[in-house]
Amino acid sequence: MDPIRNPYAPGAGQRPPELAGRDSELETFTVVLERIARGRPERSVVLTGLRGVGKTVLLNALRSAAVRADWGTGKLEARPDQRLRRPLSAALHVAVRELGHPQADDVDHVLGVIKSFAHRAVEPGAKLRDRWNPGIDAPAVSGRADSGDIEIDLVELLSDVGGLAADVGEGVAIFIDEMQDLHPDDVSAMCAACHEISQSSLPVIVVGAGLPHLPAVLSASKSYSERLFRYARIDRLPRDAADRALQMPAKEEDADFTAEALEAMYAATGGYPYFIQAYGKVAWDLAPGTPITAEDVAVSAPEAESELAVGFFGSRYERATPGERDYLRAMADAAVALAENAHEQLDEIESVPTADVALILGRKPQSLSPARDALLKKGLIYSGERGRIAFTVPHFGRYLRAHT
């Protein structure tokens, strides 16, 4: 069929496959925004899940919902090598500008506080060329959010931003992707700030997205974190939602899938939205016409898998050192052994014991700590519970067994 009309190409269509089956999360967030706008107590939101389940797409959809509610919004992506002050200052700058507060002096004061917060990203007395310019015209406000203690400063900063939003009966939402990569001190400060603004009933909310171990990261930072956030586990789609993710974009182009094709697509993709889009794109390009059949899916599967092997799996595998790759492959082999011993389906094995990985490699578990820790920092694996490890990427074990 016509590749130009392909509704599964990245960026095509009004509703990407990643949003199929996410109506509950969208509706819940709308209620959260309304409650906060009315001064009712409500928690910030944290989305967790493996890579490829559509967390970032959902995060963007939630931001769009906040924009439609006339909230000021800003977004940042956490990185292990970057502290919070600079990206958060840039995000809040955007959010404050979106509020449309009528009093220019009040807006300039809060922008000046954001600027002071940003300037503490470098040590006092640093040369001018080493200072970061956040692009804020207002003068920095001395003595506010500039103590150098990130926890104190962040509480003051969000309190001032929340006060400005309350003046106009609106709110501010900060969206943080890859939240598990925040520095531990920044995580602690963010939890403290969320607690303070909740206690003060200020219209500010943090919406984070990250890997499955993000709740453990937050809990390790502040023991009360479970009371601060509304956690939502974003998982692969059930069969009916996965079918809709394929059929809805196709019907917008007057096309469809046969029942057998939908069954074959679910078997190939496992219901993971990223895979649904990848397989759907290739099946559309190669199918001679509508409806797309199971034979079309079978013909297109090798090309889809080849593209995923390079762009989705391979790009991550290439980031690992030879020793780390051995660890990854041993994890894949450990999952096979575990499934055989437990008489379970391989896809049902979500994690493996670190001791099993060490046994396969013929090493002591302690000697593998550097490789494991490096893979954790690179976001290729995560530990949901002590002594066990899992891939952050679905079907990564299958890729390793087939290509390494």
mmCIF file of C-alpha atoms in Angstrom:
data_model
loop_
_atom_site.group_PDB
_atom_site.id
_atom_site.type_symbol
_atom_site.label_atom_id
_atom_site.label_comp_id
_atom_site.label_asym_id
_atom_site.label_seq_id
_atom_site.Cartn_x
_atom_site.Cartn_y
_atom_site.Cartn_z
ATOM 1 C CA MET A 1 0.000 0.000 0.000
ATOM 2 C CA ASP A 2 0.989 3.639 -0.388
ATOM 3 C CA PRO A 3 3.949 4.342 1.965
ATOM 4 C CA ILE A 4 3.110 8.048 1.944
ATOM 5 C CA ARG A 5 -0.204 7.280 3.665
ATOM 6 C CA ASN A 6 1.413 4.940 6.200
ATOM 7 C CA PRO A 7 -0.321 5.747 9.522
ATOM 8 C CA TYR A 8 2.314 3.855 11.544
ATOM 9 C CA ALA A 9 5.284 5.942 10.443
ATOM 10 C CA PRO A 10 6.765 7.921 13.370
ATOM 11 C CA GLY A 11 4.734 11.085 13.898
ATOM 12 C CA ALA A 12 1.853 9.990 11.674
ATOM 13 C CA GLY A 13 -1.758 10.017 12.748
ATOM 14 C CA GLN A 14 -3.624 11.833 15.468
ATOM 15 C CA ARG A 15 -3.441 9.036 18.012
ATOM 16 C CA PRO A 16 -0.234 6.940 17.979
ATOM 17 C CA PRO A 17 -0.369 3.239 18.950
ATOM 18 C CA GLU A 18 1.277 4.076 22.283
ATOM 19 C CA LEU A 19 -1.932 5.790 23.455
ATOM 20 C CA ALA A 20 -4.247 2.883 22.715
ATOM 21 C CA GLY A 21 -5.534 1.478 25.982
ATOM 22 C CA ARG A 22 -4.352 4.515 27.992
ATOM 23 C CA ASP A 23 -7.770 6.152 28.388
ATOM 24 C CA SER A 24 -7.849 5.372 32.110
ATOM 25 C CA GLU A 25 -4.571 7.215 32.746
ATOM 26 C CA LEU A 26 -5.715 10.215 30.699
ATOM 27 C CA GLU A 27 -9.059 10.418 32.493
ATOM 28 C CA THR A 28 -7.446 10.077 35.913
ATOM 29 C CA PHE A 29 -5.009 12.886 35.130
ATOM 30 C CA THR A 30 -7.845 15.183 34.085
ATOM 31 C CA VAL A 31 -9.427 14.613 37.515
ATOM 32 C CA VAL A 32 -6.070 15.301 39.215
ATOM 33 C CA LEU A 33 -5.746 18.633 37.413
ATOM 34 C CA GLU A 34 -9.274 19.639 38.345
ATOM 35 C CA ARG A 35 -8.824 18.727 42.002
ATOM 36 C CA ILE A 36 -5.603 20.697 42.296
ATOM 37 C CA ALA A 37 -7.138 23.706 40.525
ATOM 38 C CA ARG A 38 -9.912 23.689 43.125
ATOM 39 C CA GLY A 39 -7.467 23.584 46.014
ATOM 40 C CA ARG A 40 -8.164 19.943 46.873
ATOM 41 C CA PRO A 41 -5.292 17.763 48.129
ATOM 42 C CA GLU A 42 -3.820 15.576 45.412
ATOM 43 C CA ARG A 43 -0.588 13.729 44.699
ATOM 44 C CA SER A 44 1.932 14.161 41.928
ATOM 45 C CA VAL A 45 2.054 11.390 39.314
ATOM 46 C CA VAL A 46 4.719 8.808 38.432
ATOM 47 C CA LEU A 47 4.519 6.552 35.375
ATOM 48 C CA THR A 48 6.711 3.447 35.378
ATOM 49 C CA GLY A 49 7.369 0.710 32.854
ATOM 50 C CA LEU A 50 9.836 -0.924 30.482
ATOM 51 C CA ARG A 51 11.174 0.852 27.429
ATOM 52 C CA GLY A 52 8.850 0.609 24.461
ATOM 53 C CA VAL A 53 5.555 0.728 26.383
ATOM 54 C CA GLY A 54 4.868 4.354 25.426
ATOM 55 C CA LYS A 55 5.697 6.234 28.642
ATOM 56 C CA THR A 56 7.127 9.257 26.819
ATOM 57 C CA VAL A 57 4.183 9.448 24.419
ATOM 58 C CA LEU A 58 1.791 9.253 27.362
ATOM 59 C CA LEU A 59 3.810 11.882 29.233
ATOM 60 C CA ASN A 60 3.443 14.223 26.253
ATOM 61 C CA ALA A 61 -0.288 13.502 26.096
ATOM 62 C CA LEU A 62 -0.641 14.385 29.786
ATOM 63 C CA ARG A 63 1.233 17.616 29.136
ATOM 64 C CA SER A 64 -1.180 18.415 26.316
ATOM 65 C CA ALA A 65 -4.060 17.836 28.731
ATOM 66 C CA ALA A 66 -2.498 20.309 31.162
ATOM 67 C CA VAL A 67 -2.080 22.879 28.376
ATOM 68 C CA ARG A 68 -5.758 22.488 27.435
ATOM 69 C CA ALA A 69 -6.605 23.162 31.087
ATOM 70 C CA ASP A 70 -4.678 26.478 30.804
ATOM 71 C CA TRP A 71 -1.860 25.311 33.050
ATOM 72 C CA GLY A 72 1.713 26.428 32.635
ATOM 73 C CA THR A 73 3.877 23.449 31.687
ATOM 74 C CA GLY A 74 7.541 22.606 31.269
ATOM 75 C CA LYS A 75 9.343 19.379 30.447
ATOM 76 C CA LEU A 76 12.844 18.047 30.991
ATOM 77 C CA GLU A 77 14.662 14.757 30.524
ATOM 78 C CA ALA A 78 16.900 13.697 33.392
ATOM 79 C CA ARG A 79 20.418 12.532 32.572
ATOM 80 C CA PRO A 80 22.894 10.762 34.864
ATOM 81 C CA ASP A 81 25.597 13.313 34.043
ATOM 82 C CA GLN A 82 23.504 16.437 34.653
ATOM 83 C CA ARG A 83 22.189 17.989 37.855
ATOM 84 C CA LEU A 84 18.679 19.354 38.133
ATOM 85 C CA ARG A 85 19.113 23.137 38.367
ATOM 86 C CA ARG A 86 19.685 23.999 34.720
ATOM 87 C CA PRO A 87 17.041 21.829 32.994
ATOM 88 C CA LEU A 88 14.445 22.577 35.680
ATOM 89 C CA SER A 89 15.072 26.309 35.400
ATOM 90 C CA ALA A 90 14.527 26.155 31.645
ATOM 91 C CA ALA A 91 11.322 24.133 32.101
ATOM 92 C CA LEU A 92 9.941 26.506 34.745
ATOM 93 C CA HIS A 93 10.816 29.511 32.588
ATOM 94 C CA VAL A 94 8.524 28.117 29.889
ATOM 95 C CA ALA A 95 5.802 27.254 32.416
ATOM 96 C CA VAL A 96 5.735 30.724 33.980
ATOM 97 C CA ARG A 97 5.556 32.373 30.569
ATOM 98 C CA GLU A 98 2.553 30.181 29.707
ATOM 99 C CA LEU A 99 0.602 31.293 32.788
ATOM 100 C CA GLY A 100 -0.310 34.675 31.358
ATOM 101 C CA HIS A 101 -0.138 36.443 34.720
ATOM 102 C CA PRO A 102 -1.333 40.075 34.272
ATOM 103 C CA GLN A 103 1.135 41.625 36.751
ATOM 104 C CA ALA A 104 4.480 41.994 35.013
ATOM 105 C CA ASP A 105 6.282 42.834 38.264
ATOM 106 C CA ASP A 106 5.089 39.632 39.923
ATOM 107 C CA VAL A 107 6.139 37.583 36.906
ATOM 108 C CA ASP A 108 9.559 39.246 36.805
ATOM 109 C CA HIS A 109 10.065 38.524 40.507
ATOM 110 C CA VAL A 110 9.415 34.791 40.042
ATOM 111 C CA LEU A 111 11.559 34.720 36.902
ATOM 112 C CA GLY A 112 14.297 36.380 38.952
ATOM 113 C CA VAL A 113 13.994 33.615 41.550
ATOM 114 C CA ILE A 114 14.295 31.008 38.778
ATOM 115 C CA LYS A 115 17.396 32.819 37.548
ATOM 116 C CA SER A 116 18.937 32.799 41.031
ATOM 117 C CA PHE A 117 18.186 29.091 41.331
ATOM 118 C CA ALA A 118 19.851 28.473 37.961
ATOM 119 C CA HIS A 119 22.959 30.500 38.785
ATOM 120 C CA ARG A 120 23.744 28.229 41.729
ATOM 121 C CA ALA A 121 24.478 25.502 39.195
ATOM 122 C CA VAL A 122 28.035 26.835 39.451
ATOM 123 C CA GLU A 123 29.957 27.907 42.521
ATOM 124 C CA PRO A 124 29.736 31.553 43.666
ATOM 125 C CA GLY A 125 32.595 33.657 42.285
ATOM 126 C CA ALA A 126 32.904 31.605 39.109
ATOM 127 C CA LYS A 127 34.029 33.495 36.027
ATOM 128 C CA LEU A 128 31.362 34.988 33.805
ATOM 129 C CA ARG A 129 32.136 32.580 30.955
ATOM 130 C CA ASP A 130 31.440 29.633 33.273
ATOM 131 C CA ARG A 131 28.022 30.915 34.327
ATOM 132 C CA TRP A 132 24.992 29.537 32.555
ATOM 133 C CA ASN A 133 22.575 32.082 31.127
ATOM 134 C CA PRO A 134 19.003 30.745 31.407
ATOM 135 C CA GLY A 135 17.723 33.327 28.917
ATOM 136 C CA ILE A 136 15.722 35.221 31.539
ATOM 137 C CA ASP A 137 15.660 39.010 31.141
ATOM 138 C CA ALA A 138 14.566 39.722 34.723
ATOM 139 C CA PRO A 139 17.331 40.425 37.278
ATOM 140 C CA ALA A 140 18.214 37.614 39.686
ATOM 141 C CA VAL A 141 16.541 37.874 43.105
ATOM 142 C CA SER A 142 19.163 37.657 45.815
ATOM 143 C CA GLY A 143 18.381 35.633 48.913
ATOM 144 C CA ARG A 144 15.708 33.413 47.381
ATOM 145 C CA ALA A 145 16.329 29.850 46.065
ATOM 146 C CA ASP A 146 20.072 30.563 45.980
ATOM 147 C CA SER A 147 21.381 29.108 49.248
ATOM 148 C CA GLY A 148 23.223 26.339 47.434
ATOM 149 C CA ASP A 149 21.261 23.651 49.307
ATOM 150 C CA ILE A 150 19.184 22.073 46.541
ATOM 151 C CA GLU A 151 16.458 20.942 48.944
ATOM 152 C CA ILE A 152 15.943 24.377 50.495
ATOM 153 C CA ASP A 153 16.203 26.129 47.154
ATOM 154 C CA LEU A 154 13.767 23.851 45.349
ATOM 155 C CA VAL A 155 11.131 24.241 48.060
ATOM 156 C CA GLU A 156 11.434 28.030 47.840
ATOM 157 C CA LEU A 157 11.405 27.982 44.050
ATOM 158 C CA LEU A 158 8.287 25.845 43.637
ATOM 159 C CA SER A 159 6.524 27.735 46.423
ATOM 160 C CA ASP A 160 7.020 31.010 44.550
ATOM 161 C CA VAL A 161 5.993 29.478 41.230
ATOM 162 C CA GLY A 162 2.921 27.939 42.862
ATOM 163 C CA GLY A 163 1.962 31.255 44.425
ATOM 164 C CA LEU A 164 2.117 32.953 41.031
ATOM 165 C CA ALA A 165 -0.094 30.264 39.492
ATOM 166 C CA ALA A 166 -2.591 30.530 42.342
ATOM 167 C CA ASP A 167 -2.935 34.260 41.709
ATOM 168 C CA VAL A 168 -4.528 33.586 38.325
ATOM 169 C CA GLY A 169 -6.435 30.458 39.336
ATOM 170 C CA GLU A 170 -4.251 28.186 37.250
ATOM 171 C CA GLY A 171 -1.526 25.628 37.925
ATOM 172 C CA VAL A 172 1.973 24.588 36.894
ATOM 173 C CA ALA A 173 2.927 21.059 35.854
ATOM 174 C CA ILE A 174 6.545 19.921 35.497
ATOM 175 C CA PHE A 175 7.072 16.790 33.397
ATOM 176 C CA ILE A 176 10.259 14.773 34.002
ATOM 177 C CA ASP A 177 11.185 11.923 31.666
ATOM 178 C CA GLU A 178 13.773 9.282 32.680
ATOM 179 C CA MET A 179 13.217 10.361 36.275
ATOM 180 C CA GLN A 180 15.277 7.465 37.663
ATOM 181 C CA ASP A 181 18.391 9.197 36.281
ATOM 182 C CA LEU A 182 18.119 12.188 38.624
ATOM 183 C CA HIS A 183 21.026 12.634 41.038
ATOM 184 C CA PRO A 184 20.162 11.205 44.506
ATOM 185 C CA ASP A 185 20.333 14.672 46.089
ATOM 186 C CA ASP A 186 17.972 16.025 43.428
ATOM 187 C CA VAL A 187 15.532 13.152 44.004
ATOM 188 C CA SER A 188 15.520 13.941 47.722
ATOM 189 C CA ALA A 189 14.976 17.626 47.026
ATOM 190 C CA MET A 190 12.140 16.910 44.593
ATOM 191 C CA CYS A 191 10.382 14.721 47.162
ATOM 192 C CA ALA A 192 10.771 17.415 49.835
ATOM 193 C CA ALA A 193 9.408 20.071 47.479
ATOM 194 C CA CYS A 194 6.417 17.918 46.472
ATOM 195 C CA HIS A 195 5.670 17.372 50.151
ATOM 196 C CA GLU A 196 5.843 21.095 50.907
ATOM 197 C CA ILE A 197 3.653 22.244 48.021
ATOM 198 C CA SER A 198 1.115 19.545 48.866
ATOM 199 C CA GLN A 199 0.994 20.710 52.484
ATOM 200 C CA SER A 200 0.553 24.310 51.304
ATOM 201 C CA SER A 201 -2.142 23.342 48.750
ATOM 202 C CA LEU A 202 -0.249 25.140 46.001
ATOM 203 C CA PRO A 203 -1.278 24.337 42.383
ATOM 204 C CA VAL A 204 1.982 22.699 41.343
ATOM 205 C CA ILE A 205 2.350 19.097 40.233
ATOM 206 C CA VAL A 206 5.293 16.947 39.160
ATOM 207 C CA VAL A 207 4.646 14.229 36.585
ATOM 208 C CA GLY A 208 7.521 11.791 36.254
ATOM 209 C CA ALA A 209 8.164 8.819 33.996
ATOM 210 C CA GLY A 210 10.826 6.171 34.419
ATOM 211 C CA LEU A 211 11.850 2.549 34.563
ATOM 212 C CA PRO A 212 10.112 -0.001 36.826
ATOM 213 C CA HIS A 213 12.521 0.582 39.732
ATOM 214 C CA LEU A 214 11.705 4.321 39.954
ATOM 215 C CA PRO A 215 9.389 3.836 42.993
ATOM 216 C CA ALA A 216 12.311 2.156 44.822
ATOM 217 C CA VAL A 217 14.566 5.110 43.926
ATOM 218 C CA LEU A 218 12.043 7.549 45.384
ATOM 219 C CA SER A 219 11.436 5.441 48.480
ATOM 220 C CA ALA A 220 15.170 5.165 49.172
ATOM 221 C CA SER A 221 15.382 8.950 49.051
ATOM 222 C CA LYS A 222 12.461 9.790 51.336
ATOM 223 C CA SER A 223 10.547 7.262 53.395
ATOM 224 C CA TYR A 224 7.320 9.203 52.899
ATOM 225 C CA SER A 225 7.574 9.238 49.090
ATOM 226 C CA GLU A 226 4.800 6.648 48.687
ATOM 227 C CA ARG A 227 2.383 9.268 50.065
ATOM 228 C CA LEU A 228 3.539 11.930 47.605
ATOM 229 C CA PHE A 229 2.966 10.185 44.293
ATOM 230 C CA ARG A 230 0.171 8.438 42.480
ATOM 231 C CA TYR A 231 1.970 5.511 40.796
ATOM 232 C CA ALA A 232 0.776 4.120 37.461
ATOM 233 C CA ARG A 233 2.397 1.018 35.978
ATOM 234 C CA ILE A 234 2.405 1.295 32.177
ATOM 235 C CA ASP A 235 2.604 -2.181 30.690
ATOM 236 C CA ARG A 236 2.163 -3.880 27.352
ATOM 237 C CA LEU A 237 -1.314 -3.702 25.855
ATOM 238 C CA PRO A 238 -3.901 -6.453 26.281
ATOM 239 C CA ARG A 239 -5.093 -8.090 23.085
ATOM 240 C CA ASP A 240 -8.164 -5.897 22.524
ATOM 241 C CA ALA A 241 -6.203 -2.650 22.991
ATOM 242 C CA ALA A 242 -3.401 -3.910 20.745
ATOM 243 C CA ASP A 243 -5.954 -4.682 18.032
ATOM 244 C CA ARG A 244 -7.372 -1.153 18.338
ATOM 245 C CA ALA A 245 -3.854 0.294 18.103
ATOM 246 C CA LEU A 246 -3.574 -1.320 14.655
ATOM 247 C CA GLN A 247 -7.122 -0.936 13.414
ATOM 248 C CA MET A 248 -7.832 2.686 14.347
ATOM 249 C CA PRO A 249 -4.964 4.244 12.333
ATOM 250 C CA ALA A 250 -5.675 1.866 9.430
ATOM 251 C CA LYS A 251 -9.375 2.761 9.286
ATOM 252 C CA GLU A 252 -8.452 6.441 9.042
ATOM 253 C CA GLU A 253 -6.871 5.460 5.710
ATOM 254 C CA ASP A 254 -9.794 3.189 4.691
ATOM 255 C CA ALA A 255 -7.815 0.009 5.388
ATOM 256 C CA ASP A 256 -8.070 -2.881 7.854
ATOM 257 C CA PHE A 257 -6.516 -6.123 9.119
ATOM 258 C CA THR A 258 -7.998 -9.605 8.960
ATOM 259 C CA ALA A 259 -8.631 -11.385 12.254
ATOM 260 C CA GLU A 260 -5.761 -13.761 11.488
ATOM 261 C CA ALA A 261 -3.425 -10.835 10.798
ATOM 262 C CA LEU A 262 -4.285 -9.243 14.152
ATOM 263 C CA GLU A 263 -3.543 -12.519 15.889
ATOM 264 C CA ALA A 264 -0.202 -12.825 14.077
ATOM 265 C CA MET A 265 0.700 -9.223 14.934
ATOM 266 C CA TYR A 266 0.007 -9.781 18.639
ATOM 267 C CA ALA A 267 2.110 -12.929 18.637
ATOM 268 C CA ALA A 268 4.990 -11.016 17.036
ATOM 269 C CA THR A 269 4.771 -7.812 19.097
ATOM 270 C CA GLY A 270 3.700 -9.152 22.482
ATOM 271 C CA GLY A 271 1.426 -6.114 22.778
ATOM 272 C CA TYR A 272 4.296 -3.653 23.232
ATOM 273 C CA PRO A 273 3.308 -0.344 21.588
ATOM 274 C CA TYR A 274 6.744 0.393 20.111
ATOM 275 C CA PHE A 275 6.787 -3.011 18.424
ATOM 276 C CA ILE A 276 3.188 -2.591 17.238
ATOM 277 C CA GLN A 277 4.189 0.599 15.461
ATOM 278 C CA ALA A 278 7.365 -0.946 14.018
ATOM 279 C CA TYR A 279 5.641 -4.087 12.676
ATOM 280 C CA GLY A 280 2.602 -2.100 11.552
ATOM 281 C CA LYS A 281 4.743 0.285 9.511
ATOM 282 C CA VAL A 282 6.518 -2.481 7.597
ATOM 283 C CA ALA A 283 3.348 -4.540 7.115
ATOM 284 C CA TRP A 284 1.628 -1.491 5.613
ATOM 285 C CA ASP A 285 4.537 -0.789 3.247
ATOM 286 C CA LEU A 286 4.762 -4.362 1.973
ATOM 287 C CA ALA A 287 1.095 -5.373 1.841
ATOM 288 C CA PRO A 288 -0.315 -5.228 -1.732
ATOM 289 C CA GLY A 289 -3.716 -4.028 -0.542
ATOM 290 C CA THR A 290 -6.384 -4.071 2.150
ATOM 291 C CA PRO A 291 -7.161 -5.934 4.282
ATOM 292 C CA ILE A 292 -3.681 -6.753 5.524
ATOM 293 C CA THR A 293 -3.467 -10.531 5.945
ATOM 294 C CA ALA A 294 -1.534 -12.945 8.122
ATOM 295 C CA GLU A 295 0.600 -13.744 5.066
ATOM 296 C CA ASP A 296 1.456 -10.038 4.761
ATOM 297 C CA VAL A 297 2.501 -10.031 8.404
ATOM 298 C CA ALA A 298 4.686 -13.111 7.875
ATOM 299 C CA VAL A 299 6.368 -11.530 4.841
ATOM 300 C CA SER A 300 7.010 -8.229 6.643
ATOM 301 C CA ALA A 301 8.185 -9.699 9.962
ATOM 302 C CA PRO A 302 11.835 -10.301 8.947
ATOM 303 C CA GLU A 303 12.251 -6.698 7.777
ATOM 304 C CA ALA A 304 10.602 -5.332 10.932
ATOM 305 C CA GLU A 305 12.839 -7.506 13.088
ATOM 306 C CA SER A 306 15.877 -6.371 11.129
ATOM 307 C CA GLU A 307 15.019 -2.719 11.693
ATOM 308 C CA LEU A 308 14.453 -3.326 15.412
ATOM 309 C CA ALA A 309 17.741 -5.232 15.650
ATOM 310 C CA VAL A 310 19.599 -2.169 14.441
ATOM 311 C CA GLY A 311 17.647 0.791 15.793
ATOM 312 C CA PHE A 312 16.052 -0.487 18.994
ATOM 313 C CA PHE A 313 18.143 -3.378 20.286
ATOM 314 C CA GLY A 314 21.459 -2.899 18.530
ATOM 315 C CA SER A 315 21.879 0.745 19.476
ATOM 316 C CA ARG A 316 21.610 -0.231 23.130
ATOM 317 C CA TYR A 317 23.814 -3.305 22.818
ATOM 318 C CA GLU A 318 26.571 -1.209 21.219
ATOM 319 C CA ARG A 319 26.719 0.964 24.349
ATOM 320 C CA ALA A 320 27.922 -1.985 26.423
ATOM 321 C CA THR A 321 31.570 -3.011 26.800
ATOM 322 C CA PRO A 322 32.626 -6.599 25.938
ATOM 323 C CA GLY A 323 32.453 -7.593 29.604
ATOM 324 C CA GLU A 324 29.022 -6.018 29.978
ATOM 325 C CA ARG A 325 27.825 -7.821 26.856
ATOM 326 C CA ASP A 326 28.879 -11.130 28.406
ATOM 327 C CA TYR A 327 26.770 -10.242 31.434
ATOM 328 C CA LEU A 328 23.765 -9.410 29.244
ATOM 329 C CA ARG A 329 24.048 -12.676 27.324
ATOM 330 C CA ALA A 330 24.359 -14.627 30.568
ATOM 331 C CA MET A 331 21.130 -12.975 31.756
ATOM 332 C CA ALA A 332 19.396 -14.175 28.586
ATOM 333 C CA ASP A 333 20.698 -17.728 29.104
ATOM 334 C CA ALA A 334 19.716 -17.665 32.778
ATOM 335 C CA ALA A 335 16.133 -16.805 31.794
ATOM 336 C CA VAL A 336 15.995 -19.833 29.465
ATOM 337 C CA ALA A 337 17.258 -22.150 32.198
ATOM 338 C CA LEU A 338 14.824 -20.666 34.712
ATOM 339 C CA ALA A 339 11.870 -21.129 32.337
ATOM 340 C CA GLU A 340 12.828 -24.744 31.641
ATOM 341 C CA ASN A 341 13.261 -25.602 35.315
ATOM 342 C CA ALA A 342 9.993 -23.914 36.315
ATOM 343 C CA HIS A 343 8.100 -25.260 33.258
ATOM 344 C CA GLU A 344 7.021 -21.722 32.350
ATOM 345 C CA GLN A 345 6.854 -19.754 29.136
ATOM 346 C CA LEU A 346 10.052 -17.799 28.511
ATOM 347 C CA ASP A 347 8.146 -14.502 28.136
ATOM 348 C CA GLU A 348 6.787 -14.984 31.663
ATOM 349 C CA ILE A 349 10.284 -14.761 33.182
ATOM 350 C CA GLU A 350 10.649 -11.102 34.160
ATOM 351 C CA SER A 351 13.893 -11.288 36.162
ATOM 352 C CA VAL A 352 16.718 -13.688 36.996
ATOM 353 C CA PRO A 353 18.861 -14.146 40.125
ATOM 354 C CA THR A 354 22.266 -12.475 39.939
ATOM 355 C CA ALA A 355 23.686 -15.714 41.366
ATOM 356 C CA ASP A 356 22.473 -17.596 38.271
ATOM 357 C CA VAL A 357 24.224 -15.086 36.008
ATOM 358 C CA ALA A 358 27.458 -15.544 37.941
ATOM 359 C CA LEU A 359 27.117 -19.340 37.717
ATOM 360 C CA ILE A 360 26.762 -19.232 33.922
ATOM 361 C CA LEU A 361 29.832 -16.996 33.646
ATOM 362 C CA GLY A 362 31.805 -19.144 36.103
ATOM 363 C CA ARG A 363 32.514 -16.108 38.277
ATOM 364 C CA LYS A 364 31.865 -15.033 41.840
ATOM 365 C CA PRO A 365 28.896 -12.636 42.104
ATOM 366 C CA GLN A 366 31.051 -9.967 43.777
ATOM 367 C CA SER A 367 33.477 -9.912 40.838
ATOM 368 C CA LEU A 368 30.607 -9.028 38.484
ATOM 369 C CA SER A 369 29.458 -5.999 40.458
ATOM 370 C CA PRO A 370 31.314 -3.476 38.222
ATOM 371 C CA ALA A 371 29.660 -4.807 35.062
ATOM 372 C CA ARG A 372 26.250 -4.961 36.704
ATOM 373 C CA ASP A 373 26.529 -1.448 38.130
ATOM 374 C CA ALA A 374 27.642 -0.052 34.775
ATOM 375 C CA LEU A 375 24.661 -1.649 33.026
ATOM 376 C CA LEU A 376 22.347 -0.224 35.681
ATOM 377 C CA LYS A 377 23.736 3.272 35.088
ATOM 378 C CA LYS A 378 23.368 2.870 31.331
ATOM 379 C CA GLY A 379 19.717 1.952 31.791
ATOM 380 C CA LEU A 380 20.043 -1.446 30.116
ATOM 381 C CA ILE A 381 19.026 -3.439 33.185
ATOM 382 C CA TYR A 382 17.270 -2.733 36.468
ATOM 383 C CA SER A 383 16.880 -4.393 39.826
ATOM 384 C CA GLY A 384 13.305 -4.621 41.066
ATOM 385 C CA GLU A 385 14.269 -6.600 44.145
ATOM 386 C CA ARG A 386 17.456 -7.509 45.935
ATOM 387 C CA GLY A 387 19.439 -10.275 44.282
ATOM 388 C CA ARG A 388 17.513 -10.209 40.989
ATOM 389 C CA ILE A 389 18.053 -8.371 37.730
ATOM 390 C CA ALA A 390 15.995 -7.753 34.585
ATOM 391 C CA PHE A 391 16.246 -6.117 31.161
ATOM 392 C CA THR A 392 14.732 -2.668 30.757
ATOM 393 C CA VAL A 393 14.000 -3.509 27.111
ATOM 394 C CA PRO A 394 11.320 -6.112 26.321
ATOM 395 C CA HIS A 395 12.426 -9.031 24.123
ATOM 396 C CA PHE A 396 16.081 -8.051 24.650
ATOM 397 C CA GLY A 397 16.926 -11.590 25.715
ATOM 398 C CA ARG A 398 15.430 -12.903 22.477
ATOM 399 C CA TYR A 399 17.582 -10.463 20.503
ATOM 400 C CA LEU A 400 20.729 -11.493 22.375
ATOM 401 C CA ARG A 401 20.143 -15.177 21.812
ATOM 402 C CA ALA A 402 19.555 -14.608 18.086
ATOM 403 C CA HIS A 403 22.269 -12.085 17.287
ATOM 404 C CA THR A 404 25.184 -12.604 19.690
#
